[in-house]
XYZ file of C-alpha atoms in Angstrom:
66
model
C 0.000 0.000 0.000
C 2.934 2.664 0.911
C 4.787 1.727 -2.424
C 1.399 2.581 -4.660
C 1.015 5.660 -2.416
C 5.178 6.843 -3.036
C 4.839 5.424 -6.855
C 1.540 7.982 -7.476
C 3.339 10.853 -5.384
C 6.474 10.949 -7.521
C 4.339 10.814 -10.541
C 1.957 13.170 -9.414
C 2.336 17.000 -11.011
C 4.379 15.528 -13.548
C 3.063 14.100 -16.511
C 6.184 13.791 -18.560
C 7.818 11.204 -15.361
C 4.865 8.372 -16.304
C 5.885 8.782 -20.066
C 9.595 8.509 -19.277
C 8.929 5.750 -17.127
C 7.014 3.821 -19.708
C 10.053 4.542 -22.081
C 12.543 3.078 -20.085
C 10.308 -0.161 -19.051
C 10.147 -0.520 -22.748
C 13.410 0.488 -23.547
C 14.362 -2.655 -21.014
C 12.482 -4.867 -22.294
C 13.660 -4.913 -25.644
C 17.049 -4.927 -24.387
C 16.283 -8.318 -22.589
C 14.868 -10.037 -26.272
C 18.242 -8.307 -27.901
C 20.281 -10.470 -24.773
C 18.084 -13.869 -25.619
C 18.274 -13.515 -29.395
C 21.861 -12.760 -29.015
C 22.294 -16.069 -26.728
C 20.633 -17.724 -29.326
C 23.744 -19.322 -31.462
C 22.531 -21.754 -34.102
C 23.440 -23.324 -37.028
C 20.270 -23.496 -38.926
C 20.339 -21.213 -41.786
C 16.722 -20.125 -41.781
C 16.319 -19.644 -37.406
C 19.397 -17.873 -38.048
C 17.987 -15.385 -40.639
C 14.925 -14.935 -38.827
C 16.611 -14.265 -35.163
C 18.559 -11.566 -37.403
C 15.513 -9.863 -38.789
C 14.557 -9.891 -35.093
C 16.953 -8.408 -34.133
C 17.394 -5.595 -36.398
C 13.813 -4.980 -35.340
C 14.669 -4.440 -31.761
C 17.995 -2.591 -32.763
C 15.291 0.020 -34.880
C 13.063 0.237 -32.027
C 16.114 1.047 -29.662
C 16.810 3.852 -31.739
C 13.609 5.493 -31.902
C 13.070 4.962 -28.075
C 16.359 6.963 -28.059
């Protein structure tokens, strides 16, 4: 109950502290799927390809969190 009441008063009067903290729970999210698809290592031409594509996706979406 006293962590909901701290988390809404350091929030509270500023509008722009939810947004950034939205930004960085997404910004560390994606940086947790670039750490598994990085831990990935296979030899399968195709899963390979595709955990690249992923990749690049998250590396775009890094950017324009940035």
């Amino acid at each position: 109950m006293a962590e909901k009441q701290h988390a809404s008063d350091t929030t509270e009067g500023k509008p722009d502290a939810a947004a950034e903290a939205a930004r960085k729970r997404q910004r560390q999210e994606l940086e947790l799927q670039r750490e598994r698809i990085l831990d990935e290592r296979t030899s399968n031409p195709i899963r390979r390809a595709a955990l690249e594509a992923a990749l690049a996706d998250i590396e775009a979406k890094l950017s324009s969190i940035s």
